[in-house]
Short mmCIF file of C-alpha atoms in Angstrom, two decimals:
data_model
loop_
_atom_site.label_atom_id
_atom_site.label_comp_id
_atom_site.label_asym_id
_atom_site.label_seq_id
_atom_site.Cartn_x
_atom_site.Cartn_y
_atom_site.Cartn_z
CA UNK A 1 -3.26 4.92 -88.10
CA UNK A 2 -0.34 2.92 -88.01
CA UNK A 3 0.11 -0.49 -86.01
CA UNK A 4 2.89 0.22 -83.72
CA UNK A 5 3.97 -3.33 -84.32
CA UNK A 6 6.48 -5.49 -82.36
CA UNK A 7 8.76 -2.35 -82.04
CA UNK A 8 6.07 -0.26 -81.05
CA UNK A 9 5.33 1.31 -77.40
CA UNK A 10 3.28 -1.51 -74.96
CA UNK A 11 -0.20 -0.74 -73.72
CA UNK A 12 0.46 -0.16 -69.86
CA UNK A 13 -2.05 0.08 -66.98
CA UNK A 14 -2.55 3.62 -67.26
CA UNK A 15 -4.15 3.27 -70.37
CA UNK A 16 -7.78 2.86 -69.36
CA UNK A 17 -7.25 6.39 -67.48
CA UNK A 18 -5.78 8.00 -70.11
CA UNK A 19 -8.42 6.63 -72.68
CA UNK A 20 -11.88 7.15 -70.86
CA UNK A 21 -13.38 8.09 -74.55
CA UNK A 22 -12.73 4.33 -75.32
CA UNK A 23 -14.50 3.20 -72.17
CA UNK A 24 -17.27 5.23 -72.99
CA UNK A 25 -17.64 3.90 -76.64
CA UNK A 26 -17.41 0.08 -75.26
CA UNK A 27 -20.22 0.97 -72.83
CA UNK A 28 -22.28 2.58 -75.44
CA UNK A 29 -21.96 -0.51 -77.39
CA UNK A 30 -22.60 -3.09 -74.81
CA UNK A 31 -26.25 -3.44 -75.55
CA UNK A 32 -25.37 -4.37 -79.02
CA UNK A 33 -22.95 -7.26 -77.77
CA UNK A 34 -25.06 -8.50 -75.36
CA UNK A 35 -28.06 -8.67 -78.18
CA UNK A 36 -25.52 -10.41 -80.39
CA UNK A 37 -24.59 -12.93 -77.72
CA UNK A 38 -28.09 -13.65 -76.97
CA UNK A 39 -28.68 -14.69 -80.70
CA UNK A 40 -25.41 -16.77 -80.70
CA UNK A 41 -26.64 -18.59 -77.35
CA UNK A 42 -29.78 -19.23 -78.93
CA UNK A 43 -28.30 -20.48 -82.38
CA UNK A 44 -26.09 -23.18 -80.59
CA UNK A 45 -26.52 -26.92 -81.50
CA UNK A 46 -26.28 -29.51 -78.72
CA UNK A 47 -22.91 -30.34 -79.72
CA UNK A 48 -21.51 -26.85 -79.66
CA UNK A 49 -23.06 -26.56 -75.94
CA UNK A 50 -20.60 -29.37 -74.86
CA UNK A 51 -17.67 -27.36 -75.69
CA UNK A 52 -16.35 -24.41 -73.76
CA UNK A 53 -18.15 -20.79 -74.40
CA UNK A 54 -15.02 -18.65 -76.03
CA UNK A 55 -14.96 -14.92 -75.74
CA UNK A 56 -12.20 -13.15 -77.53
CA UNK A 57 -11.43 -9.49 -76.97
CA UNK A 58 -9.21 -7.81 -79.65
CA UNK A 59 -6.89 -4.63 -79.10
CA UNK A 60 -7.39 -5.44 -75.30
CA UNK A 61 -4.60 -2.81 -73.92
CA UNK A 62 -4.91 -3.11 -70.05
CA UNK A 63 -8.64 -4.70 -70.20
CA UNK A 64 -9.96 -2.06 -67.92
CA UNK A 65 -12.37 -0.42 -70.63
CA UNK A 66 -14.12 -3.73 -71.72
CA UNK A 67 -14.14 -5.27 -68.33
CA UNK A 68 -17.84 -4.43 -67.26
CA UNK A 69 -19.08 -5.56 -70.51
CA UNK A 70 -17.03 -8.65 -70.44
CA UNK A 71 -18.66 -9.31 -67.08
CA UNK A 72 -22.00 -8.65 -68.37
CA UNK A 73 -21.45 -11.27 -71.07
CA UNK A 74 -19.97 -13.74 -68.84
CA UNK A 75 -23.32 -12.97 -66.39
CA UNK A 76 -25.46 -13.90 -69.66
CA UNK A 77 -23.67 -17.06 -70.69
CA UNK A 78 -23.93 -18.30 -66.98
CA UNK A 79 -27.75 -17.75 -66.81
CA UNK A 80 -27.96 -20.04 -69.66
CA UNK A 81 -25.30 -22.41 -68.70
CA UNK A 82 -24.58 -22.29 -65.15
CA UNK A 83 -21.67 -25.07 -65.34
CA UNK A 84 -20.36 -24.65 -68.80
CA UNK A 85 -16.58 -23.72 -68.80
CA UNK A 86 -15.94 -20.34 -70.35
CA UNK A 87 -12.77 -18.98 -71.67
CA UNK A 88 -12.05 -15.66 -72.30
CA UNK A 89 -9.19 -14.47 -74.50
CA UNK A 90 -7.55 -11.17 -74.66
CA UNK A 91 -5.38 -10.04 -77.75
CA UNK A 92 -2.90 -7.19 -78.32
CA UNK A 93 0.32 -6.71 -79.64
CA UNK A 94 3.20 -8.74 -78.61
CA UNK A 95 4.64 -5.70 -76.70
CA UNK A 96 1.43 -4.83 -74.79
CA UNK A 97 1.44 -5.20 -70.97
CA UNK A 98 -1.01 -7.68 -70.13
CA UNK A 99 -0.44 -7.91 -66.35
CA UNK A 100 -3.11 -5.39 -65.38
CA UNK A 101 -5.60 -7.79 -67.04
CA UNK A 102 -4.86 -10.89 -65.01
CA UNK A 103 -4.38 -8.32 -62.05
CA UNK A 104 -8.22 -7.11 -62.85
CA UNK A 105 -9.39 -10.63 -62.61
CA UNK A 106 -7.36 -12.14 -59.54
CA UNK A 107 -7.86 -9.26 -57.71
CA UNK A 108 -11.57 -8.72 -57.95
CA UNK A 109 -13.07 -10.44 -54.88
CA UNK A 110 -14.35 -13.84 -55.61
CA UNK A 111 -14.73 -13.52 -59.27
CA UNK A 112 -13.59 -16.85 -60.51
CA UNK A 113 -15.61 -18.60 -57.54
CA UNK A 114 -18.85 -16.29 -58.83
CA UNK A 115 -18.13 -17.13 -62.37
CA UNK A 116 -16.32 -20.45 -62.49
CA UNK A 117 -15.46 -22.34 -64.47
CA UNK A 118 -13.66 -19.69 -65.91
CA UNK A 119 -10.42 -19.17 -67.80
CA UNK A 120 -8.55 -16.26 -68.86
CA UNK A 121 -5.64 -15.97 -71.49
CA UNK A 122 -3.99 -13.73 -73.50
CA UNK A 123 -2.43 -13.64 -77.03
CA UNK A 124 0.44 -11.33 -78.46
CA UNK A 125 -0.70 -12.39 -82.06
CA UNK A 126 -1.80 -9.31 -83.97
CA UNK A 127 -5.52 -9.20 -85.06
CA UNK A 128 -4.11 -8.98 -88.76
CA UNK A 129 -3.52 -12.67 -88.54
CA UNK A 130 -6.07 -15.52 -87.15
CA UNK A 131 -5.28 -15.90 -83.19
CA UNK A 132 -7.59 -18.60 -82.27
CA UNK A 133 -8.33 -21.80 -83.94
CA UNK A 134 -10.99 -22.17 -86.28
CA UNK A 135 -14.93 -22.61 -85.19
CA UNK A 136 -13.56 -21.92 -81.73
CA UNK A 137 -14.90 -18.82 -80.79
CA UNK A 138 -18.45 -18.01 -80.11
CA UNK A 139 -18.58 -14.14 -79.21
CA UNK A 140 -15.82 -11.58 -80.21
CA UNK A 141 -15.59 -7.86 -79.60
CA UNK A 142 -13.36 -4.78 -80.39
CA UNK A 143 -13.90 -1.43 -79.97
CA UNK A 144 -11.57 1.47 -80.91
CA UNK A 145 -8.48 -0.68 -81.96
CA UNK A 146 -9.04 -1.69 -85.77
CA UNK A 147 -8.31 1.33 -87.24
CA UNK A 148 -4.83 0.88 -87.05
CA UNK A 149 -3.07 -0.13 -90.25
CA UNK A 150 -0.93 -3.12 -90.43
CA UNK A 151 1.84 -1.17 -91.39
CA UNK A 152 2.69 2.12 -92.84
CA UNK A 153 2.50 2.24 -96.49
CA UNK A 154 3.84 5.63 -97.22
CA UNK A 155 4.39 9.32 -95.67
CA UNK A 156 1.45 11.52 -95.87
CA UNK A 157 2.73 15.05 -96.94
CA UNK A 158 0.36 17.43 -95.54
CA UNK A 159 -0.81 15.56 -91.99
CA UNK A 160 -0.07 13.47 -89.43
CA UNK A 161 -3.63 11.72 -89.68
CA UNK A 162 -5.46 10.33 -92.81
CA UNK A 163 -8.89 12.16 -91.84
CA UNK A 164 -6.92 15.36 -92.12
CA UNK A 165 -4.95 14.89 -95.22
CA UNK A 166 -5.95 16.38 -98.57
CA UNK A 167 -6.95 14.33 -101.68
CA UNK A 168 -3.44 12.79 -102.89
CA UNK A 169 -1.69 9.77 -104.04
CA UNK A 170 -0.42 9.11 -101.01
CA UNK A 171 -3.96 9.08 -99.49
CA UNK A 172 -5.05 7.16 -101.81
CA UNK A 173 -2.26 4.35 -100.88
CA UNK A 174 -3.45 4.81 -97.29
CA UNK A 175 -7.08 3.97 -98.40
CA UNK A 176 -5.88 1.06 -100.35
CA UNK A 177 -3.93 -0.42 -97.42
CA UNK A 178 -7.06 0.25 -95.28
CA UNK A 179 -9.35 -1.95 -97.44
CA UNK A 180 -6.45 -4.66 -98.06
CA UNK A 181 -6.53 -4.57 -94.01
CA UNK A 182 -10.12 -4.47 -93.36
CA UNK A 183 -10.61 -7.63 -95.50
CA UNK A 184 -7.63 -9.62 -93.70
CA UNK A 185 -9.45 -8.95 -90.40
CA UNK A 186 -12.90 -9.90 -91.22
CA UNK A 187 -11.31 -13.37 -92.94
CA UNK A 188 -9.59 -14.18 -89.76
CA UNK A 189 -12.43 -13.38 -87.72
CA UNK A 190 -14.98 -15.45 -89.82
CA UNK A 191 -12.48 -18.28 -89.72
CA UNK A 192 -12.59 -18.16 -85.55
CA UNK A 193 -16.22 -18.03 -85.20
CA UNK A 194 -18.26 -21.01 -84.70
CA UNK A 195 -21.44 -21.27 -86.78
CA UNK A 196 -23.81 -18.91 -85.66
CA UNK A 197 -21.38 -16.95 -83.71
CA UNK A 198 -20.85 -13.22 -83.33
CA UNK A 199 -18.32 -10.43 -83.86
CA UNK A 200 -19.06 -7.01 -82.76
CA UNK A 201 -16.84 -3.94 -83.71
CA UNK A 202 -16.94 -0.45 -82.47
CA UNK A 203 -14.74 1.59 -85.08
CA UNK A 204 -13.58 5.11 -85.67
CA UNK A 205 -15.14 6.35 -89.05
CA UNK A 206 -15.10 9.25 -91.13
CA UNK A 207 -17.31 10.16 -94.15
#
């Protein structure tokens, strides 16, 4: 699949309702994310505990599909650090409509009173670039988003999606671009993470 890019269609507030399957994937991966978060909290040094705890959600859309998982993660940090500042960074395309993300937080009864000090930011920088300062993110998460390629390398002669394409030179070009994009994603996420940080990814795969 190919990233819509700057000229693509924005994700709107209807996204969560139209992609309930993505929500199921995230709910299924929640325990894995929370277990990874527990290891991250255990691995922190005294110095790192003085810094805000930063979460990053890559491929946010309207934030609805990951809200329950993110709240559970915030709750876990609050059990360990009742007064520590928490920052949640939501990432998606520059054309994404981030308004529903903030509406979900500000529209939730006493959300900030319950979990504060809590800060919620968004970024329109693509996850094919570094989206946060180096060594600043403790726990990052992405579900059903990073199967998109950074650009369309060519046309497939017999299919709309690579999973339906027969073996061909064009398919090989797509696969080669996928490998480059995957390497780019991992390199940028590794730069963002603090030592002992975690990155949990739920992704479409084909065998």
